[in-house]
Amino acid sequence: MDEPRDRIEADAAPPGGVAGTRRARAARAFPFAFRQTLPLMAGFAFCGLSYGVYATSIGLPPWAAPLMAVSIFAGSAEFVAADMLTASFAPLSLFLVVLMVNARHLFYGISMLEKYRGAGRKTAFLRYGLIDETFALCQPLEAPSGVDRFWVYAWITGLNLVYWAGFAAMGSYVASGLPVDLTGIDFIMKALFIVIFLDCWMGEDDHRASLIGLGAALACLVAFGSDGFLVPALLSIVALLLLLRKQLDRKGGEDGATSSPTEAEAEQAL
């Protein structure tokens, strides 16, 4: 009775004896994972340092930025949370804003269910650390032969967390020790979101969704004022995009349909 089970466990066990232990598998996966995250380090350095300086400039203690970086671990939401924590106490508004800003992570998790299936005790950590950059790296990534793919995913997740929290701590503690007045540097958050919006605008062919967002935000700003427009604006944008989804999808399909013959004619001409 025990022989089939022993054979299955022997087949499932990693080859190589000591080399197949958990520590050895982790060590083999680290160099490959580290190389994948190197291009992202510069981005984390800029955003992390900016976040640390920003959090200190609005009055948060130096330890708050790295603590929020680890506990929230969602860059755009952390900027929003830091700003709202220094304003009037409104936990419901903070919860709704962070939920809507990071709702895309729900879809990241759904699309990675199969990819992370079988990760065992690493699963909880992989789900916690599924930010934009980690998703972009891990979703299409295939580990080389002989390298444990779950350890690759875990290392990528952990390294991205270390980069973000480490640079946030560096920015906050350096800013707290500077003998200069940081008043006014909170433009960092506004500049970040403007750059994100412009990048999306330049990369899209149909600007109607972006214009809907701008129009809803301006209307709510006029109706509710600068202190209370954010949550109504986000709710309005989500509602309008859901209502107009068919029209937006139809426009995208028409663009794709009209572009195909042109591409085919160009290929025939060549």
Coordinates of C-alpha atoms in Angstrom, one line a residue:
M1 CA 0.0 0.0 0.0
D2 CA 2.8 2.4 0.8
E3 CA 4.9 1.6 -2.3
P4 CA 2.8 3.6 -4.9
R5 CA 2.7 6.6 -2.5
D6 CA 6.5 6.4 -2.0
R7 CA 7.0 6.2 -5.8
I8 CA 4.7 9.3 -6.3
E9 CA 6.5 11.3 -3.7
A10 CA 9.9 10.3 -5.1
D11 CA 8.8 11.3 -8.6
A12 CA 7.4 14.7 -7.3
A13 CA 10.5 15.5 -5.2
P14 CA 13.1 17.7 -6.9
P15 CA 16.1 15.9 -8.2
G16 CA 19.6 16.4 -6.9
G17 CA 19.4 15.5 -3.2
V18 CA 20.7 18.4 -1.2
A19 CA 20.6 20.6 -4.4
G20 CA 16.8 20.0 -4.5
T21 CA 16.1 21.4 -1.0
R22 CA 14.0 24.5 -0.6
R23 CA 17.0 26.7 0.1
A24 CA 18.8 25.5 -3.0
R25 CA 15.8 26.1 -5.2
A26 CA 15.4 29.6 -3.8
A27 CA 19.1 30.3 -4.4
R28 CA 18.9 29.1 -8.0
A29 CA 15.8 31.3 -8.7
F30 CA 17.3 34.5 -7.2
P31 CA 19.7 35.5 -10.0
F32 CA 17.1 35.1 -12.7
A33 CA 14.5 37.0 -10.7
F34 CA 16.9 39.8 -9.8
R35 CA 17.8 40.4 -13.5
Q36 CA 14.1 40.7 -14.3
T37 CA 13.6 43.4 -11.7
L38 CA 16.7 45.5 -12.5
P39 CA 14.9 47.7 -15.2
L40 CA 12.2 48.5 -12.6
M41 CA 14.6 49.6 -9.9
A42 CA 15.1 53.1 -11.4
G43 CA 11.3 53.6 -11.5
F44 CA 10.9 52.5 -7.9
A45 CA 13.8 54.8 -7.0
F46 CA 12.2 57.9 -8.4
C47 CA 8.6 57.1 -7.2
G48 CA 9.8 55.8 -3.8
L49 CA 12.0 58.8 -3.0
S50 CA 9.3 61.2 -4.2
Y51 CA 6.8 59.4 -2.0
G52 CA 9.1 59.6 1.1
V53 CA 9.8 63.3 0.6
Y54 CA 6.1 64.0 0.0
A55 CA 5.0 62.2 3.1
T56 CA 7.5 64.1 5.2
S57 CA 6.6 67.4 3.6
I58 CA 2.9 67.1 4.6
G59 CA 3.8 66.4 8.3
L60 CA 3.9 62.6 8.6
P61 CA 6.8 61.2 10.7
P62 CA 9.7 59.6 8.8
W63 CA 8.7 56.0 9.7
A64 CA 5.2 56.5 8.2
A65 CA 6.2 56.3 4.6
P66 CA 8.0 52.9 4.8
L67 CA 5.3 51.5 7.0
M68 CA 2.6 52.5 4.6
A69 CA 4.7 51.3 1.7
V70 CA 4.7 47.8 3.3
S71 CA 1.2 47.7 4.6
I72 CA -0.6 49.3 1.6
F73 CA 2.0 48.5 -1.1
A74 CA 0.2 50.3 -3.9
G75 CA 2.0 53.4 -5.1
S76 CA -0.9 55.6 -6.3
A77 CA -3.1 54.7 -3.3
E78 CA -0.3 55.5 -0.9
F79 CA 0.0 59.1 -2.2
V80 CA -3.8 59.5 -1.9
A81 CA -3.8 57.9 1.6
A82 CA -1.0 60.1 2.9
D83 CA -2.8 63.2 1.7
M84 CA -6.1 62.1 3.2
L85 CA -4.6 61.1 6.6
T86 CA -3.4 64.7 7.1
A87 CA -6.8 66.1 6.2
S88 CA -10.0 65.8 8.2
F89 CA -10.8 62.4 9.5
A90 CA -12.9 60.6 6.9
P91 CA -12.2 56.8 7.0
L92 CA -15.1 55.9 4.7
S93 CA -14.0 58.3 2.0
L94 CA -10.4 57.0 2.3
F95 CA -11.6 53.4 2.0
L96 CA -13.7 54.1 -1.0
V97 CA -11.0 56.1 -2.8
V98 CA -8.3 53.5 -2.2
L99 CA -10.7 50.7 -3.2
M100 CA -11.6 52.4 -6.5
V101 CA -8.0 53.5 -7.3
N102 CA -6.8 49.9 -6.8
A103 CA -9.8 48.0 -8.1
R104 CA -7.7 46.8 -11.1
H105 CA -5.8 44.6 -8.7
L106 CA -8.9 42.4 -8.4
F107 CA -8.5 41.6 -12.1
Y108 CA -4.8 41.0 -11.8
G109 CA -5.6 38.4 -9.1
I110 CA -8.2 36.6 -11.3
S111 CA -5.9 36.4 -14.3
M112 CA -3.1 35.0 -12.1
L113 CA -5.1 32.2 -10.5
E114 CA -3.7 29.5 -12.7
K115 CA -0.2 31.0 -12.8
Y116 CA 0.0 30.9 -9.0
R117 CA -1.8 27.5 -8.6
G118 CA 0.4 25.1 -6.7
A119 CA 2.6 27.8 -5.0
G120 CA 1.7 26.4 -1.6
R121 CA 2.7 28.6 1.3
K122 CA 4.0 31.3 -1.0
T123 CA 0.5 31.9 -2.4
A124 CA -0.6 34.5 0.3
F125 CA 2.6 36.5 -0.2
L126 CA 2.2 36.4 -4.0
R127 CA -1.3 37.7 -3.8
Y128 CA -0.4 40.4 -1.4
G129 CA 2.4 41.7 -3.6
L130 CA 0.5 41.6 -7.0
I131 CA 1.1 45.3 -8.0
D132 CA 1.2 46.6 -11.5
E133 CA 5.0 46.0 -12.0
T134 CA 4.9 42.5 -10.5
F135 CA 1.9 41.6 -12.7
A136 CA 3.6 42.9 -15.8
L137 CA 6.7 40.8 -15.1
C138 CA 5.2 37.6 -13.8
Q139 CA 2.2 37.2 -16.1
P140 CA 4.1 36.5 -19.3
L141 CA 7.3 35.2 -17.6
E142 CA 8.5 31.6 -18.0
A143 CA 11.2 30.4 -15.8
P144 CA 14.2 28.6 -17.4
S145 CA 14.6 24.9 -17.2
G146 CA 15.7 23.7 -13.7
V147 CA 14.5 26.9 -12.0
D148 CA 11.5 26.8 -9.6
R149 CA 9.0 29.2 -11.1
F150 CA 7.2 29.8 -7.8
W151 CA 10.5 30.9 -6.2
V152 CA 11.0 33.3 -9.2
Y153 CA 7.6 34.8 -8.6
A154 CA 8.3 35.1 -4.9
W155 CA 11.7 36.8 -5.4
I156 CA 10.2 39.3 -8.0
T157 CA 7.5 40.1 -5.6
G158 CA 9.8 40.5 -2.6
L159 CA 12.4 42.5 -4.5
N160 CA 9.8 45.0 -5.8
L161 CA 8.6 45.4 -2.2
V162 CA 12.1 46.0 -1.0
Y163 CA 12.8 48.6 -3.7
W164 CA 9.6 50.5 -3.0
A165 CA 9.7 50.5 0.8
G166 CA 13.5 51.0 0.9
F167 CA 13.5 54.1 -1.4
A168 CA 10.4 55.4 0.5
A169 CA 12.3 55.1 3.7
M170 CA 15.4 56.8 2.2
G171 CA 13.3 59.7 0.9
S172 CA 11.4 60.3 4.1
Y173 CA 14.4 60.1 6.5
V174 CA 16.7 62.2 4.2
A175 CA 13.9 64.8 3.9
S176 CA 13.3 64.9 7.6
G177 CA 17.0 65.7 8.2
L178 CA 17.3 68.4 5.5
P179 CA 17.6 72.0 7.0
V180 CA 15.2 73.3 4.4
D181 CA 11.5 74.1 4.3
L182 CA 9.7 71.5 2.3
T183 CA 6.4 73.5 2.1
G184 CA 5.0 73.3 -1.4
I185 CA 6.8 70.1 -2.5
D186 CA 3.4 68.3 -2.3
F187 CA 3.1 69.2 -6.0
I188 CA 4.8 65.7 -6.5
M189 CA 1.5 63.9 -6.1
K190 CA -0.2 66.2 -8.6
A191 CA 2.6 65.9 -11.1
L192 CA 2.6 62.1 -10.8
F193 CA -1.1 61.8 -11.6
I194 CA -0.8 64.3 -14.5
V195 CA 2.1 62.3 -16.0
I196 CA 0.1 59.1 -15.7
F197 CA -2.9 60.7 -17.3
L198 CA -0.8 62.2 -20.2
D199 CA 0.9 58.8 -20.8
C200 CA -2.5 57.1 -21.1
W201 CA -3.8 60.0 -23.3
M202 CA -0.9 59.7 -25.7
G203 CA -1.2 55.9 -25.9
E204 CA -4.9 55.8 -26.8
D205 CA -6.6 56.3 -30.1
D206 CA -10.1 57.1 -28.7
H207 CA -10.1 59.8 -26.1
R208 CA -13.7 59.6 -25.2
A209 CA -13.2 57.7 -22.0
S210 CA -10.6 60.2 -20.8
L211 CA -12.8 63.1 -21.6
I212 CA -15.6 61.4 -19.7
G213 CA -13.3 61.2 -16.7
L214 CA -12.3 64.9 -17.0
G215 CA -15.8 66.1 -17.4
A216 CA -17.1 64.1 -14.4
A217 CA -14.2 65.3 -12.2
L218 CA -14.8 69.0 -13.2
A219 CA -18.6 68.7 -12.7
C220 CA -18.1 67.2 -9.2
L221 CA -15.5 69.8 -8.4
V222 CA -18.0 72.6 -9.1
A223 CA -20.8 70.8 -7.3
F224 CA -19.0 69.6 -4.2
G225 CA -15.9 71.8 -3.9
S226 CA -12.3 70.9 -3.7
D227 CA -12.6 69.2 -0.3
G228 CA -15.4 66.7 -1.1
F229 CA -15.4 66.1 -4.9
L230 CA -13.0 63.1 -5.1
V231 CA -15.3 60.2 -4.0
P232 CA -18.3 61.6 -6.0
A233 CA -16.0 62.0 -9.0
L234 CA -14.7 58.5 -8.9
L235 CA -18.2 57.0 -8.5
S236 CA -19.5 59.2 -11.4
I237 CA -16.7 58.1 -13.6
V238 CA -17.3 54.4 -12.9
A239 CA -21.0 54.7 -13.4
L240 CA -20.7 56.7 -16.7
L241 CA -18.1 54.2 -18.1
L242 CA -20.4 51.3 -17.2
L243 CA -23.4 53.0 -18.9
L244 CA -21.5 53.9 -22.0
R245 CA -19.4 50.7 -22.2
K246 CA -21.3 49.4 -25.3
Q247 CA -20.8 52.6 -27.2
L248 CA -17.1 52.8 -26.3
D249 CA -16.6 49.1 -27.3
R250 CA -18.5 49.6 -30.6
K251 CA -16.2 52.5 -31.5
G252 CA -13.1 50.5 -30.8
G253 CA -14.5 47.6 -32.9
E254 CA -15.2 49.9 -35.8
D255 CA -11.7 51.4 -35.7
G256 CA -10.3 47.9 -35.7
A257 CA -12.5 46.9 -38.6
T258 CA -11.7 49.9 -40.7
S259 CA -7.9 49.6 -40.1
S260 CA -7.7 46.0 -41.2
P261 CA -8.3 46.5 -45.0
T262 CA -5.8 49.4 -45.0
E263 CA -3.2 47.1 -43.5
A264 CA -4.0 44.4 -45.9
E265 CA -3.8 46.7 -48.9
A266 CA -0.4 48.0 -47.7
E267 CA 0.9 44.4 -47.5
Q268 CA -0.4 43.7 -51.0
A269 CA 1.2 46.8 -52.3
L270 CA 4.5 45.7 -50.8

